[in-house]
């Protein structure tokens, strides 16, 4: 998935490498935890692997396609077809209901006719059956997280990425969310989770340690 990956940023007039020479392969049906303290580069790594950002050096393949060198439009198209990404702060649309947020990627892909029925079925599987008509502001943190996961899963992606999915949740909500993420491997998905939470590291098949920054 990643070969010789490096990302350099400029900060206060100084160039610095977040990481360099990173190689990573994630198989279908496998859950990998990207581990490291705050500032170690977890979000940067997921963004590169998702094709949301370009590496300074090295290559990234997503579902067999070299995403690191694609145009913005092609990379977005590849993500739509193969990747589900759960952002740390969810980015749900406040004026759409839970089920409409989940359905949104299908609507944008021109599949409006099937979008809402599929989103409702997925919401039920995520334990959100009775929350479909609620707006994000009316939902708990755990429920919002599950809506964000639903939106990431509606296109049935081959790869699911989640950035600090338990970061803002109480222990009980985190358990529900982690069960859902872990369960995706049984569906044949590759699951990549950035976290500094020992429960997630224990749950993963493998841990990639970014170390101290
Ligand atoms: N766009 C950016 N420009 C400059 N520095 C950045 C940028 N994004 C992240 N960084 C820096 O890169 C390092 C890694 O950040 P990040 O990937 O967000 O770490 P983590 O997610 O593990 O907390 C940090 O030192 C951060 O300040
Ligand atoms: Mg981060």
XYZ file of N, CA, C and O and ligand atoms in Angstrom:
880
model
N 0.835 -1.202 0.000
C 0.000 0.000 0.000
C 0.875 1.260 0.000
O 0.654 2.180 -0.770
N 1.913 1.288 0.894
C 2.839 2.422 0.909
C 4.265 1.919 0.782
O 4.629 0.908 1.382
N 5.064 2.639 -0.014
C 6.470 2.263 -0.190
C 7.353 3.501 -0.098
O 7.108 4.483 -0.801
N 8.332 3.425 0.797
C 9.294 4.522 0.928
C 8.638 5.857 1.212
O 9.106 6.903 0.773
N 7.550 5.798 1.980
C 6.710 6.981 2.142
C 7.337 8.000 3.094
O 7.799 7.666 4.184
N 7.349 9.254 2.666
C 7.865 10.328 3.509
C 7.057 11.592 3.327
O 6.552 11.861 2.240
N 6.883 12.332 4.426
C 6.187 13.612 4.349
C 6.979 14.664 5.118
O 7.348 14.461 6.273
N 7.240 15.763 4.445
C 7.996 16.862 5.031
C 7.091 18.089 5.091
O 6.364 18.373 4.138
N 7.107 18.742 6.216
C 6.345 19.983 6.368
C 7.304 21.121 6.675
O 8.435 20.910 7.098
N 6.767 22.310 6.493
C 7.503 23.519 6.854
C 6.845 24.103 8.098
O 5.636 24.274 8.150
N 7.636 24.359 9.114
C 7.074 24.938 10.334
C 8.046 25.964 10.907
O 9.206 25.652 11.170
N 7.587 27.178 11.082
C 8.427 28.237 11.613
C 9.697 28.430 10.804
O 10.762 28.666 11.360
N 9.573 28.300 9.466
C 10.715 28.468 8.582
C 11.625 27.255 8.524
O 12.595 27.238 7.764
N 11.307 26.207 9.289
C 12.142 24.993 9.312
C 11.415 23.848 8.611
O 10.231 23.625 8.832
N 12.138 23.114 7.764
C 11.586 21.903 7.165
C 11.777 20.753 8.156
O 12.827 20.646 8.774
N 10.772 19.911 8.300
C 10.988 18.710 9.118
C 10.204 17.538 8.539
O 9.152 17.719 7.934
N 10.780 16.344 8.718
C 10.122 15.127 8.251
C 9.217 14.592 9.356
O 9.685 14.369 10.477
N 7.944 14.369 9.022
C 7.039 13.729 9.989
C 7.433 12.253 10.099
O 7.526 11.701 11.185
N 7.663 11.622 8.944
C 8.242 10.275 8.874
C 8.878 10.129 7.512
O 8.633 10.923 6.595
N 9.706 9.096 7.392
C 10.447 8.853 6.145
C 10.657 7.372 5.968
O 10.797 6.638 6.945
N 10.689 6.909 4.715
C 11.004 5.512 4.436
C 10.002 4.535 5.012
O 10.329 3.405 5.340
N 8.744 4.969 5.098
C 7.729 4.116 5.712
C 7.138 3.156 4.667
O 6.742 3.580 3.581
N 7.127 1.864 5.007
C 6.512 0.869 4.136
C 5.378 0.189 4.887
O 5.517 -0.119 6.067
N 4.282 -0.033 4.198
C 3.109 -0.604 4.865
C 2.254 -1.349 3.852
O 2.022 -0.867 2.742
N 1.827 -2.545 4.256
C 0.940 -3.359 3.427
C -0.246 -3.746 4.302
O -0.031 -4.227 5.415
N -1.449 -3.460 3.878
C -2.619 -3.880 4.660
C -3.473 -4.782 3.780
O -3.874 -4.398 2.685
N -3.715 -6.010 4.293
C -4.454 -7.003 3.520
C -5.959 -6.861 3.763
O -6.382 -6.361 4.814
N -6.745 -7.362 2.812
C -8.187 -7.457 3.017
C -8.441 -8.331 4.236
O -7.756 -9.337 4.443
N -9.403 -7.940 5.060
C -9.751 -8.731 6.241
C -8.832 -8.510 7.427
O -8.926 -9.215 8.424
N -7.954 -7.516 7.315
C -6.989 -7.253 8.372
C -7.263 -5.886 9.008
O -7.612 -4.938 8.316
N -7.068 -5.813 10.332
C -7.189 -4.522 11.021
C -5.821 -4.098 11.527
O -5.156 -4.833 12.240
N -5.410 -2.903 11.117
C -4.098 -2.377 11.500
C -4.290 -1.086 12.289
O -5.083 -0.221 11.904
N -3.585 -0.983 13.396
C -3.616 0.238 14.212
C -2.373 1.065 13.927
O -1.256 0.579 14.062
N -2.567 2.317 13.505
C -1.460 3.269 13.360
C -1.307 3.962 14.707
O -2.205 4.689 15.144
N -0.194 3.691 15.367
C -0.022 4.042 16.778
C 1.021 5.143 16.948
O 2.032 5.177 16.229
N 0.798 6.013 17.898
C 1.796 7.035 18.190
C 1.155 8.155 18.985
O -0.057 8.364 18.884
N 1.919 8.893 19.755
C 1.368 10.003 20.526
C 0.928 11.140 19.610
O 1.208 11.126 18.407
N 0.259 12.108 20.172
C -0.180 13.279 19.429
C 1.023 13.938 18.750
O 2.066 14.111 19.381
N 0.881 14.247 17.478
C 1.960 14.896 16.743
C 2.928 13.937 16.076
O 3.871 14.362 15.407
N 2.699 12.618 16.226
C 3.644 11.655 15.657
C 3.392 11.399 14.171
O 4.221 10.769 13.505
N 2.248 11.852 13.650
C 2.014 11.743 12.214
C 0.904 10.786 11.803
O 0.805 10.421 10.629
N 0.038 10.407 12.742
C -1.029 9.449 12.427
C -1.990 10.002 11.373
O -2.296 9.336 10.383
N -2.463 11.229 11.605
C -3.406 11.831 10.656
C -2.736 12.057 9.309
O -3.337 11.824 8.253
N -1.477 12.484 9.344
C -0.724 12.679 8.107
C -0.649 11.370 7.324
O -0.897 11.346 6.112
N -0.333 10.263 8.023
C -0.205 8.979 7.336
C -1.534 8.551 6.721
O -1.585 8.154 5.551
N -2.625 8.642 7.474
C -3.928 8.257 6.916
C -4.269 9.134 5.712
O -4.776 8.637 4.709
N -3.983 10.432 5.808
C -4.296 11.344 4.686
C -3.516 10.970 3.434
O -4.046 11.045 2.316
N -2.270 10.545 3.618
C -1.463 10.122 2.463
C -2.009 8.819 1.889
O -2.129 8.666 0.669
N -2.333 7.865 2.788
C -2.827 6.562 2.335
C -4.167 6.697 1.634
O -4.502 5.919 0.751
N -4.939 7.720 2.029
C -6.249 7.953 1.424
C -6.152 8.778 0.145
O -7.149 8.967 -0.542
N -4.966 9.299 -0.140
C -4.821 10.150 -1.316
C -5.364 11.547 -1.080
O -5.557 12.316 -2.024
N -5.624 11.898 0.183
C -6.121 13.243 0.505
C -4.989 14.256 0.469
O -5.202 15.441 0.278
N -3.760 13.744 0.716
C -2.565 14.587 0.627
C -1.520 13.848 -0.191
O -1.546 12.620 -0.277
N -0.578 14.611 -0.747
C 0.477 13.996 -1.539
C 1.732 13.814 -0.713
O 2.099 14.694 0.060
N 2.402 12.667 -0.892
C 3.652 12.462 -0.172
C 4.771 13.346 -0.722
O 4.729 13.741 -1.883
N 5.760 13.644 0.127
C 6.950 14.339 -0.341
C 7.820 13.367 -1.123
O 8.430 13.727 -2.124
N 7.859 12.123 -0.659
C 8.542 11.067 -1.415
C 7.834 9.749 -1.179
O 7.102 9.582 -0.202
N 8.059 8.802 -2.102
C 7.449 7.488 -1.973
C 6.122 7.394 -2.707
O 5.662 8.365 -3.305
N 5.521 6.204 -2.664
C 4.280 5.960 -3.399
C 3.233 5.307 -2.503
O 3.555 4.621 -1.552
N 1.975 5.549 -2.867
C 0.848 4.923 -2.186
C -0.046 4.274 -3.232
O -0.379 4.907 -4.240
N -0.400 3.026 -2.999
C -1.372 2.345 -3.841
C -2.649 2.112 -3.049
O -2.589 1.702 -1.893
N -3.772 2.385 -3.688
C -5.070 2.110 -3.080
C -5.830 1.207 -4.047
O -6.031 1.577 -5.197
N -6.183 0.016 -3.557
C -6.846 -0.975 -4.412
C -6.118 -1.152 -5.740
O -6.732 -1.196 -6.806
N -4.793 -1.234 -5.680
C -3.997 -1.543 -6.858
C -3.675 -0.346 -7.744
O -2.928 -0.467 -8.709
N -4.232 0.817 -7.422
C -3.986 2.014 -8.235
C -3.048 2.956 -7.477
O -3.205 3.158 -6.276
N -2.076 3.523 -8.207
C -1.130 4.429 -7.567
C -1.796 5.785 -7.339
O -1.817 6.630 -8.236
N -2.319 5.960 -6.132
C -3.135 7.140 -5.841
C -2.266 8.371 -5.592
O -2.707 9.511 -5.800
N -1.004 8.140 -5.196
C -0.158 9.264 -4.789
C 0.190 10.193 -5.943
O 0.627 11.315 -5.719
N 0.001 9.740 -7.177
C 0.374 10.595 -8.299
C -0.809 10.909 -9.225
O -0.625 11.370 -10.338
N -2.018 10.635 -8.732
C -3.193 10.914 -9.549
C -3.586 12.385 -9.449
O -3.249 13.062 -8.478
N -4.349 12.838 -10.441
C -4.924 14.179 -10.350
C -5.949 14.182 -9.224
O -6.428 13.129 -8.795
N -6.309 15.362 -8.758
C -7.268 15.494 -7.666
C -8.599 14.814 -8.021
O -9.173 14.096 -7.209
N -9.049 15.003 -9.258
C -10.341 14.441 -9.662
C -10.303 12.918 -9.688
O -11.221 12.245 -9.215
N -9.212 12.352 -10.237
C -9.113 10.894 -10.306
C -8.948 10.281 -8.930
O -9.459 9.202 -8.646
N -8.199 10.974 -8.084
C -8.004 10.465 -6.740
C -9.326 10.487 -5.965
O -9.651 9.550 -5.237
N -10.129 11.532 -6.159
C -11.443 11.601 -5.516
C -12.346 10.487 -6.029
O -13.094 9.867 -5.264
N -12.250 10.206 -7.309
C -13.066 9.144 -7.908
C -12.684 7.776 -7.338
O -13.539 6.952 -7.019
N -11.370 7.568 -7.188
C -10.879 6.304 -6.614
C -11.378 6.142 -5.176
O -11.819 5.067 -4.771
N -11.310 7.234 -4.408
C -11.795 7.201 -3.019
C -13.278 6.854 -2.984
O -13.703 6.040 -2.163
N -14.053 7.484 -3.872
C -15.501 7.220 -3.891
C -15.782 5.748 -4.094
O -16.716 5.214 -3.524
N -14.977 5.099 -4.913
C -15.273 3.701 -5.240
C -14.672 2.708 -4.260
O -15.186 1.611 -4.096
N -13.554 3.053 -3.609
C -12.837 2.036 -2.832
C -12.606 2.345 -1.369
O -12.190 1.475 -0.613
N -12.827 3.605 -0.960
C -12.391 3.985 0.385
C -13.516 4.609 1.208
O -14.281 5.419 0.719
N -13.577 4.207 2.464
C -14.414 4.912 3.437
C -13.500 5.565 4.447
O -12.592 4.915 4.965
N -13.698 6.861 4.723
C -12.810 7.578 5.636
C -13.653 8.214 6.740
O -14.584 8.966 6.466
N -13.314 7.898 7.983
C -14.024 8.476 9.122
C -13.105 9.509 9.765
O -12.094 9.162 10.370
N -13.440 10.783 9.605
C -12.606 11.865 10.127
C -12.738 11.954 11.645
O -13.772 11.620 12.211
N -11.683 12.461 12.266
C -11.669 12.549 13.728
C -12.851 13.370 14.255
O -13.436 13.032 15.270
N -13.186 14.453 13.550
C -14.267 15.316 14.033
C -15.533 15.169 13.188
O -16.350 16.079 13.113
N -15.665 14.001 12.546
C -16.874 13.539 11.851
C -17.244 14.346 10.604
O -17.520 13.777 9.571
N -17.296 15.691 10.720
C -17.750 16.548 9.616
C -19.104 16.119 9.054
O -19.272 15.995 7.840
N -20.059 15.881 9.953
C -21.424 15.617 9.488
C -22.052 16.935 9.064
O -21.702 17.991 9.581
N -22.982 16.862 8.110
C -23.656 18.094 7.678
C -24.821 18.363 8.626
O -25.714 17.542 8.766
N -24.793 19.540 9.284
C -25.750 19.795 10.368
C -27.199 19.887 9.906
O -28.109 19.633 10.686
N -27.407 20.230 8.632
C -28.781 20.407 8.153
C -29.357 19.157 7.511
O -30.459 19.180 6.970
N -28.604 18.066 7.556
C -29.114 16.786 7.061
C -29.355 15.866 8.252
O -28.614 15.912 9.239
N -30.380 15.017 8.159
C -30.644 14.043 9.222
C -29.560 12.959 9.198
O -28.754 12.885 8.256
N -29.577 12.113 10.231
C -28.600 11.023 10.315
C -28.621 10.179 9.046
O -27.579 9.909 8.443
N -29.828 9.774 8.640
C -29.913 8.877 7.482
C -29.520 9.608 6.194
O -28.920 9.015 5.288
N -29.801 10.904 6.125
C -29.398 11.680 4.936
C -27.878 11.847 4.875
O -27.283 11.813 3.797
N -27.248 12.018 6.045
C -25.786 12.084 6.076
C -25.177 10.772 5.581
O -24.217 10.780 4.809
N -25.749 9.657 6.047
C -25.227 8.348 5.631
C -25.413 8.153 4.123
O -24.549 7.618 3.432
N -26.552 8.637 3.610
C -26.891 8.442 2.194
C -26.113 9.350 1.257
O -26.018 9.082 0.051
N -25.525 10.420 1.803
C -24.963 11.484 0.971
C -23.997 11.008 -0.135
O -24.121 11.433 -1.286
N -23.032 10.109 0.174
C -22.118 9.690 -0.907
C -22.842 9.055 -2.095
O -22.437 9.254 -3.242
N -23.926 8.316 -1.821
C -24.680 7.700 -2.918
C -25.432 8.759 -3.715
O -25.507 8.682 -4.947
N -25.970 9.751 -3.026
C -26.683 10.841 -3.706
C -25.711 11.575 -4.624
O -26.004 11.839 -5.785
N -24.508 11.862 -4.074
C -23.507 12.580 -4.874
C -23.031 11.741 -6.054
O -22.585 12.273 -7.067
N -23.111 10.415 -5.912
C -22.695 9.524 -6.997
C -23.829 9.282 -7.985
O -23.705 8.458 -8.887
N -24.946 10.007 -7.797
C -26.058 9.907 -8.742
C -26.932 8.695 -8.527
O -27.673 8.285 -9.415
N -26.860 8.097 -7.329
C -27.680 6.916 -7.052
C -28.781 7.239 -6.041
O -29.009 6.482 -5.093
N -29.451 8.365 -6.262
C -30.443 8.853 -5.297
C -31.547 7.848 -5.027
O -32.055 7.758 -3.906
N -31.940 7.092 -6.041
C -33.088 6.198 -5.888
C -32.845 5.148 -4.806
O -33.743 4.830 -4.035
N -31.621 4.627 -4.744
C -31.347 3.572 -3.758
C -30.763 4.140 -2.469
O -30.628 3.415 -1.473
N -30.403 5.428 -2.484
C -29.617 5.988 -1.377
C -30.320 5.863 -0.026
O -29.744 5.318 0.921
N -31.562 6.353 0.071
C -32.208 6.369 1.385
C -32.554 4.972 1.902
O -32.275 4.677 3.072
N -33.105 4.085 1.079
C -33.359 2.731 1.595
C -32.078 2.035 2.058
O -32.056 1.398 3.118
N -31.004 2.190 1.311
C -29.749 1.547 1.722
C -29.196 2.178 2.990
O -28.685 1.494 3.867
N -29.316 3.504 3.087
C -28.825 4.201 4.280
C -29.631 3.785 5.508
O -29.074 3.607 6.591
N -30.954 3.609 5.332
C -31.785 3.177 6.472
C -31.392 1.784 6.932
O -31.283 1.521 8.131
N -31.155 0.880 5.990
C -30.753 -0.491 6.347
C -29.422 -0.477 7.079
O -29.229 -1.181 8.080
N -28.498 0.344 6.581
C -27.178 0.428 7.221
C -27.300 1.054 8.617
O -26.670 0.586 9.575
N -28.133 2.089 8.739
C -28.343 2.731 10.044
C -28.846 1.703 11.050
O -28.398 1.683 12.200
N -29.758 0.834 10.624
C -30.263 -0.208 11.535
C -29.132 -1.122 11.976
O -29.009 -1.464 13.149
N -28.272 -1.525 11.026
C -27.152 -2.417 11.378
C -26.188 -1.745 12.344
O -25.513 -2.412 13.114
N -26.119 -0.412 12.296
C -25.217 0.324 13.188
C -25.914 0.716 14.490
O -25.368 1.485 15.277
N -27.125 0.184 14.702
C -27.851 0.478 15.936
C -28.427 1.879 15.968
O -28.677 2.433 17.039
N -28.663 2.450 14.780
C -29.178 3.824 14.694
C -30.598 3.844 14.125
O -31.069 4.890 13.677
N -31.260 2.685 14.167
C -32.589 2.563 13.554
C -33.564 3.629 14.021
O -34.335 4.174 13.237
N -33.523 3.959 15.322
C -34.474 4.933 15.870
C -33.901 6.354 15.867
O -34.445 7.256 16.473
N -32.778 6.561 15.188
C -32.143 7.875 15.157
C -32.098 8.458 13.740
O -31.533 9.534 13.528
N -32.704 7.740 12.805
C -32.596 8.120 11.389
C -33.008 9.560 11.125
O -32.375 10.262 10.328
N -34.073 10.016 11.795
C -34.623 11.346 11.495
C -33.994 12.435 12.358
O -34.365 13.612 12.242
N -33.042 12.066 13.221
C -32.417 13.070 14.092
C -31.317 13.813 13.342
O -30.657 13.261 12.460
N -31.112 15.067 13.739
C -30.024 15.859 13.187
C -28.776 15.665 14.052
O -28.885 15.321 15.233
N -27.579 15.852 13.481
C -26.345 15.615 14.238
C -26.337 16.244 15.627
O -25.906 15.617 16.591
N -26.850 17.495 15.741
C -26.808 18.183 17.042
C -27.669 17.474 18.087
O -27.505 17.702 19.282
N -28.613 16.625 17.619
C -29.488 15.907 18.561
C -28.915 14.562 18.954
O -29.540 13.815 19.718
N -27.739 14.212 18.401
C -27.159 12.883 18.644
C -26.018 12.960 19.647
O -25.333 13.978 19.754
N -25.796 11.848 20.367
C -24.640 11.754 21.268
C -23.367 11.608 20.431
O -23.429 11.344 19.221
N -22.207 11.771 21.084
C -20.944 11.612 20.375
C -20.820 10.244 19.723
O -20.383 10.123 18.577
N -21.213 9.203 20.452
C -21.134 7.839 19.919
C -22.047 7.648 18.718
O -21.688 6.963 17.757
N -23.237 8.264 18.795
C -24.169 8.159 17.667
C -23.637 8.916 16.453
O -23.731 8.432 15.313
N -23.086 10.100 16.692
C -22.497 10.862 15.573
C -21.359 10.074 14.932
O -21.208 10.051 13.711
N -20.551 9.428 15.762
C -19.445 8.624 15.247
C -19.981 7.496 14.364
O -19.447 7.220 13.304
N -21.087 6.863 14.807
C -21.668 5.775 14.005
C -22.271 6.288 12.700
O -22.221 5.607 11.679
N -22.835 7.499 12.718
C -23.326 8.101 11.459
C -22.147 8.309 10.512
O -22.223 7.989 9.316
N -21.029 8.822 11.057
C -19.840 9.046 10.219
C -19.325 7.722 9.654
O -18.879 7.653 8.499
N -19.402 6.656 10.459
C -18.989 5.335 9.972
C -19.961 4.852 8.890
O -19.540 4.306 7.865
N -21.249 5.093 9.109
C -22.249 4.714 8.109
C -21.990 5.401 6.777
O -22.027 4.776 5.715
N -21.697 6.694 6.836
C -21.397 7.447 5.609
C -20.161 6.886 4.916
O -20.071 6.856 3.687
N -19.206 6.408 5.721
C -17.979 5.840 5.141
C -18.232 4.449 4.545
O -17.477 4.006 3.688
N -19.283 3.770 5.033
C -19.520 2.381 4.592
C -20.561 2.257 3.488
O -20.678 1.192 2.880
N -21.297 3.333 3.210
C -22.454 3.215 2.316
C -22.036 2.773 0.910
O -22.795 2.121 0.196
N -20.819 3.102 0.503
C -20.337 2.683 -0.816
C -19.676 1.315 -0.799
O -19.058 0.919 -1.774
N -19.787 0.598 0.331
C -19.178 -0.721 0.490
C -17.714 -0.711 0.053
O -17.319 -1.423 -0.880
N -16.895 0.094 0.737
C -15.495 0.278 0.336
C -14.658 -0.965 0.629
O -15.014 -1.761 1.500
N -13.562 -1.115 -0.102
C -12.638 -2.208 0.194
C -11.745 -1.857 1.378
O -11.280 -2.736 2.080
N -11.521 -0.542 1.573
C -10.680 -0.084 2.678
C -11.458 0.915 3.530
O -12.091 1.822 3.002
N -11.400 0.705 4.849
C -12.031 1.648 5.778
C -10.945 2.243 6.665
O -10.158 1.517 7.263
N -10.879 3.578 6.722
C -9.909 4.251 7.590
C -10.655 5.095 8.611
O -11.642 5.744 8.282
N -10.160 5.087 9.853
C -10.788 5.894 10.900
C -9.697 6.565 11.727
O -8.769 5.910 12.188
N -9.831 7.888 11.885
C -8.835 8.664 12.616
C -9.318 8.882 14.053
O -10.314 9.567 14.263
N -8.641 8.280 15.016
C -8.965 8.406 16.446
C -10.451 8.209 16.709
O -11.120 9.076 17.298
N -10.988 7.035 16.318
C -12.441 6.834 16.395
C -12.985 6.778 17.815
O -14.188 6.937 18.018
N -12.134 6.527 18.806
C -12.634 6.478 20.183
C -12.201 7.716 20.962
O -12.484 7.837 22.145
N -11.543 8.641 20.281
C -10.925 9.779 20.936
C -11.887 10.643 21.747
O -11.521 11.166 22.789
N -13.116 10.777 21.252
C -14.050 11.692 21.913
C -15.215 10.957 22.564
O -16.247 11.546 22.828
N -15.059 9.644 22.796
C -16.184 8.847 23.283
C -15.950 8.318 24.696
O -14.812 8.062 25.089
N -17.055 8.127 25.429
C -16.949 7.446 26.712
C -16.707 5.954 26.444
O -16.865 5.481 25.317
N -16.350 5.205 27.489
C -15.928 3.815 27.309
C -17.008 2.948 26.663
O -16.720 2.139 25.783
N -18.264 3.143 27.081
C -19.343 2.299 26.551
C -19.567 2.580 25.059
O -19.698 1.645 24.257
N -19.590 3.860 24.674
C -19.768 4.206 23.259
C -18.588 3.717 22.439
O -18.751 3.251 21.303
N -17.393 3.812 23.017
C -16.199 3.361 22.306
C -16.287 1.870 22.012
O -15.938 1.428 20.911
N -16.793 1.095 22.970
C -16.924 -0.349 22.764
C -17.816 -0.652 21.568
O -17.469 -1.482 20.721
N -18.951 0.045 21.486
C -19.876 -0.168 20.375
C -19.189 0.163 19.047
O -19.246 -0.604 18.081
N -18.501 1.308 19.010
C -17.852 1.762 17.777
C -16.717 0.812 17.378
O -16.574 0.448 16.198
N -15.934 0.380 18.360
C -14.810 -0.512 18.047
C -15.307 -1.866 17.553
O -14.710 -2.464 16.650
N -16.409 -2.366 18.131
C -17.004 -3.615 17.646
C -17.396 -3.492 16.178
O -17.200 -4.409 15.388
N -17.961 -2.341 15.827
C -18.382 -2.114 14.436
C -17.156 -2.113 13.521
O -17.144 -2.766 12.478
N -16.113 -1.392 13.921
C -14.906 -1.307 13.074
C -14.271 -2.681 12.923
O -13.926 -3.113 11.823
N -14.113 -3.379 14.044
C -13.502 -4.726 14.020
C -14.336 -5.647 13.128
O -13.800 -6.455 12.367
N -15.672 -5.538 13.237
C -16.580 -6.386 12.467
C -16.422 -6.219 10.968
O -16.750 -7.114 10.191
N -15.905 -5.082 10.527
C -15.738 -4.830 9.089
C -14.703 -5.764 8.458
O -14.758 -6.025 7.255
N -13.772 -6.264 9.250
C -12.778 -7.180 8.682
C -13.445 -8.481 8.243
O -13.033 -9.088 7.262
N -14.494 -8.891 8.979
C -15.216 -10.114 8.611
C -15.951 -9.936 7.283
O -16.306 -10.916 6.624
N -16.186 -8.694 6.897
C -16.808 -8.397 5.598
C -15.746 -8.336 4.502
O -16.033 -7.942 3.372
N -14.510 -8.637 4.882
C -13.435 -8.647 3.889
C -12.753 -7.309 3.683
O -11.946 -7.147 2.765
N -13.082 -6.322 4.529
C -12.469 -5.006 4.358
C -11.118 -4.947 5.059
O -10.885 -5.619 6.052
N -10.241 -4.120 4.530
C -9.024 -3.740 5.238
C -9.409 -2.549 6.112
O -10.027 -1.610 5.632
N -9.054 -2.623 7.392
C -9.433 -1.558 8.332
C -8.172 -0.953 8.936
O -7.333 -1.663 9.488
N -8.035 0.355 8.791
C -6.868 1.082 9.306
C -7.343 2.117 10.305
O -8.147 2.981 9.962
N -6.846 2.020 11.528
C -7.316 2.914 12.571
C -6.136 3.637 13.201
O -5.186 3.011 13.657
N -6.176 4.974 13.201
C -5.145 5.761 13.873
C -5.583 6.002 15.299
O -6.703 6.453 15.537
N -4.721 5.656 16.250
C -5.122 5.809 17.641
C -3.937 5.715 18.576
O -2.910 5.138 18.245
N -4.116 6.300 19.781
C -3.124 6.110 20.839
C -3.819 5.481 22.035
O -3.543 5.779 23.179
N -4.751 4.564 21.720
C -5.601 3.922 22.717
C -5.237 2.433 22.759
O -5.289 1.755 21.736
N -4.837 1.954 23.934
C -4.356 0.559 24.035
C -5.443 -0.447 23.665
O -5.141 -1.516 23.150
N -6.712 -0.088 23.893
C -7.794 -1.029 23.537
C -7.805 -1.267 22.030
O -8.044 -2.381 21.559
N -7.557 -0.219 21.274
C -7.577 -0.360 19.812
C -6.358 -1.146 19.351
O -6.454 -2.020 18.490
N -5.213 -0.858 19.974
C -4.002 -1.606 19.614
C -4.203 -3.093 19.903
O -3.797 -3.956 19.116
N -4.844 -3.429 21.039
C -5.097 -4.826 21.397
C -6.055 -5.485 20.408
O -5.948 -6.683 20.116
N -7.000 -4.712 19.920
C -8.030 -5.234 19.023
C -7.468 -5.497 17.620
O -7.967 -6.348 16.887
N -6.431 -4.746 17.261
C -5.892 -4.822 15.895
C -5.073 -6.102 15.702
O -4.562 -6.677 16.654
N -4.971 -6.536 14.449
C -4.112 -7.678 14.118
C -2.654 -7.266 14.159
O -1.772 -8.080 14.385
N -2.401 -5.989 13.919
C -1.044 -5.501 13.783
C -0.990 -4.027 14.177
O -1.966 -3.309 13.999
N 0.140 -3.597 14.719
C 0.313 -2.199 15.122
C 1.497 -1.614 14.352
O 2.570 -2.221 14.287
N 1.291 -0.461 13.740
C 2.377 0.271 13.098
C 2.715 1.446 14.003
O 1.898 2.350 14.193
N 3.891 1.413 14.599
C 4.261 2.411 15.606
C 5.015 3.570 14.954
O 6.105 3.378 14.406
N 4.456 4.755 14.996
C 5.134 5.930 14.434
C 6.130 6.531 15.431
O 6.860 7.453 15.089
N 6.108 6.001 16.650
C 7.080 6.414 17.652
C 6.891 7.836 18.124
O 5.899 8.482 17.805
N 7.822 8.312 18.884
C 7.764 9.674 19.401
C 8.178 10.618 18.282
O 9.134 10.336 17.559
N 7.461 11.714 18.166
C 7.752 12.643 17.065
C 9.032 13.414 17.353
O 9.457 13.538 18.488
N -0.356 21.084 7.111
C 0.664 21.044 7.982
N 1.671 21.953 7.908
C 2.721 21.926 8.767
N 2.863 20.977 9.724
C 1.888 20.055 9.845
C 0.755 20.027 8.986
N -0.040 18.971 9.340
C 0.581 18.393 10.377
N 1.724 19.019 10.685
C 2.694 18.626 11.730
O 3.073 17.284 11.457
C 3.205 16.549 12.657
C 2.257 15.354 12.643
O 0.921 15.809 12.715
P -0.312 14.806 12.681
O -0.209 13.923 11.496
O -1.556 15.629 12.815
O -0.065 13.935 14.011
P -1.090 13.077 14.882
O -2.311 12.821 14.062
O -0.345 11.820 15.235
O -1.393 13.887 16.113
C 2.916 17.535 13.790
O 4.157 18.046 14.234
C 2.086 18.594 13.121
O 2.235 19.825 13.763
Mg -4.256 13.187 14.402
